[in-house]
Amino acid sequence: MRLAIIGLGYVGLPLAVEFAKKYPVIGFDINCSRIDELHKGFDCTLEIAEDALKSVLGLSAHHGLTLSSDFYDLAEANCYIVTVPTPTDKNNRPVLTPLINASETIGRVLSSGDIVIYESTVYPGATEEECVPVLERISGLVFNRDFFVGYSPERINPGDKEHTVTTIKKVTSGSTPEAAQTVDALYRSIITAGTHLASSIKVAEAAKVIENSQRDINIAFVNELAMIFNIMGIDTHEVLATAATKWNFLPFKPGLVGGHCIGVDPYYLAQKAQEIGYHPEIILAGRRLNDNMGKFVASEVVKLMIAKDHKIKDAEVLILGITFKENCPDIRNTRVVDIVKELQQYGVEVAIYDPWANPLEVMQHYGLKSITKLQGKLYEGVILAVAHDEFKRLDIKKLGSSNNCVIYDVKAFLPLQDVDGRL
């Protein structure tokens, strides 16, 4: 096997590094600056440490990683693994453009006997209905005669140093029984947690898309509970802790649901369901509720500020955290942005501080300016939006302009006695 990993982000790079310990691997990305930084041993996603990356750089006859943004280099491979993002657009419709572009690139170098494995999250049927025709058209080869396809959905959890690529069980599948066995054996060679060989590509695709849809729906349920209990004056987290004394209670917590998986994958399943004539009720209801949590938080903060006689227009509020989750630099599809925009609708002046986020990326993606240091400025309100470890060392109360400062905790991260409200 001579492998090529297409897309070197949160999913592709850790996979490339692990495979490079046993196989010759070409790491390909169209972002030339990404290739340059990786050549220097730096990973801006912070998933791979410098020494771990440098230890596999360089190609021998048997293993090692080379990095390239030139698709001609891909011709040396006979197994291609696609790990590009599959986002949604502003109307929450699936965007398969990166996947199609990757398939076109592979099609230009695809040879007889090669296998292409997709890891990107898609709706059931997308691999064979959308990607395979592109591979056939560009390469001139015939599917399941000249080349074969597999699907093995990624299960990367950004920022998680315990559940890494090799320690998470891997679902595998292939377009023929023989291809399925090849794909499964390839992943089994590096995945210490083992593999699960699905009976078909569609089953593997469906399994991936429901993993995060299930979490999304469960979080939507506790988010709705939080809204109800807030009206009733009951602490949601105390209720959940009490209910968790039952052995089979599921320990979900309320919060903002963003990122590249839970906040996106349900729309892929919903889109396919609608195409085949079924309107999904629960999936879309959960999505609507979770997508509105930022507005709910903002309105709660404004109510608390009014109760403390703050003037809302031009009031200054500090938001701690802009990434989609704690201890991770990933800002993709962060729902903290919803809090910012809603507060701005009230005329509030919002400051954003996040030691993990790149201010340039925040500006490029969302048009929002973030501060890089807390330099003694005081605020009428402080919202703890992301539970970074660094925030444990902050004296939140000292960020307030007075003892009247409103402190709101989205993550139930701060001591209860220190906050005016929490989700």
mmCIF file of N, CA and C in Angstrom, residues 8 27-42 57 66-70:
data_model
loop_
_atom_site.group_PDB
_atom_site.id
_atom_site.type_symbol
_atom_site.label_atom_id
_atom_site.label_comp_id
_atom_site.label_asym_id
_atom_site.label_seq_id
_atom_site.Cartn_x
_atom_site.Cartn_y
_atom_site.Cartn_z
ATOM 1 N N LEU A 8 -5.529 17.822 5.020
ATOM 2 C CA LEU A 8 -4.704 17.653 6.217
ATOM 3 C C LEU A 8 -5.181 18.547 7.354
ATOM 4 N N GLY A 27 0.868 13.228 2.120
ATOM 5 C CA GLY A 27 -0.141 14.107 2.704
ATOM 6 C C GLY A 27 -0.394 15.271 1.764
ATOM 7 N N PHE A 28 -1.624 15.392 1.267
ATOM 8 C CA PHE A 28 -1.936 16.403 0.241
ATOM 9 C C PHE A 28 -2.959 17.401 0.775
ATOM 10 N N ASP A 29 -2.698 18.676 0.521
ATOM 11 C CA ASP A 29 -3.654 19.726 0.861
ATOM 12 C C ASP A 29 -3.497 20.861 -0.143
ATOM 13 N N ILE A 30 -4.634 21.440 -0.567
ATOM 14 C CA ILE A 30 -4.566 22.529 -1.549
ATOM 15 C C ILE A 30 -4.104 23.837 -0.925
ATOM 16 N N ASN A 31 -4.081 23.908 0.414
ATOM 17 C CA ASN A 31 -3.636 25.099 1.126
ATOM 18 C C ASN A 31 -2.112 25.055 1.253
ATOM 19 N N CYS A 32 -1.427 25.841 0.433
ATOM 20 C CA CYS A 32 0.036 25.807 0.415
ATOM 21 C C CYS A 32 0.640 26.257 1.746
ATOM 22 N N SER A 33 0.009 27.229 2.406
ATOM 23 C CA SER A 33 0.527 27.693 3.695
ATOM 24 C C SER A 33 0.419 26.593 4.750
ATOM 25 N N ARG A 34 -0.606 25.759 4.644
ATOM 26 C CA ARG A 34 -0.753 24.620 5.555
ATOM 27 C C ARG A 34 0.410 23.651 5.349
ATOM 28 N N ILE A 35 0.751 23.362 4.108
ATOM 29 C CA ILE A 35 1.871 22.471 3.814
ATOM 30 C C ILE A 35 3.173 23.058 4.345
ATOM 31 N N ASP A 36 3.362 24.369 4.165
ATOM 32 C CA ASP A 36 4.590 25.028 4.637
ATOM 33 C C ASP A 36 4.742 24.911 6.149
ATOM 34 N N GLU A 37 3.641 25.156 6.889
ATOM 35 C CA GLU A 37 3.739 25.101 8.352
ATOM 36 C C GLU A 37 3.991 23.680 8.833
ATOM 37 N N LEU A 38 3.414 22.701 8.146
ATOM 38 C CA LEU A 38 3.628 21.311 8.540
ATOM 39 C C LEU A 38 5.063 20.872 8.254
ATOM 40 N N HIS A 39 5.635 21.374 7.168
ATOM 41 C CA HIS A 39 7.038 21.081 6.881
ATOM 42 C C HIS A 39 7.940 21.563 8.019
ATOM 43 N N LYS A 40 7.529 22.629 8.679
ATOM 44 C CA LYS A 40 8.312 23.181 9.788
ATOM 45 C C LYS A 40 8.012 22.478 11.113
ATOM 46 N N GLY A 41 7.067 21.540 11.074
ATOM 47 C CA GLY A 41 6.732 20.793 12.271
ATOM 48 C C GLY A 41 5.643 21.417 13.110
ATOM 49 N N PHE A 42 4.977 22.449 12.571
ATOM 50 C CA PHE A 42 3.934 23.125 13.349
ATOM 51 C C PHE A 42 2.556 22.782 12.809
ATOM 52 N N LEU A 57 8.138 12.710 9.207
ATOM 53 C CA LEU A 57 8.410 13.427 7.966
ATOM 54 C C LEU A 57 9.604 12.805 7.242
ATOM 55 N N THR A 66 5.414 12.341 3.312
ATOM 56 C CA THR A 66 5.807 13.499 2.514
ATOM 57 C C THR A 66 4.595 14.389 2.336
ATOM 58 N N LEU A 67 4.827 15.675 2.246
ATOM 59 C CA LEU A 67 3.748 16.660 2.177
ATOM 60 C C LEU A 67 3.787 17.379 0.837
ATOM 61 N N SER A 68 2.611 17.623 0.279
ATOM 62 C CA SER A 68 2.575 18.248 -1.048
ATOM 63 C C SER A 68 1.246 18.946 -1.293
ATOM 64 N N SER A 69 1.282 19.970 -2.139
ATOM 65 C CA SER A 69 0.070 20.606 -2.648
ATOM 66 C C SER A 69 0.003 20.463 -4.173
ATOM 67 N N ASP A 70 0.850 19.596 -4.726
ATOM 68 C CA ASP A 70 0.906 19.331 -6.162
ATOM 69 C C ASP A 70 0.251 17.981 -6.438
#
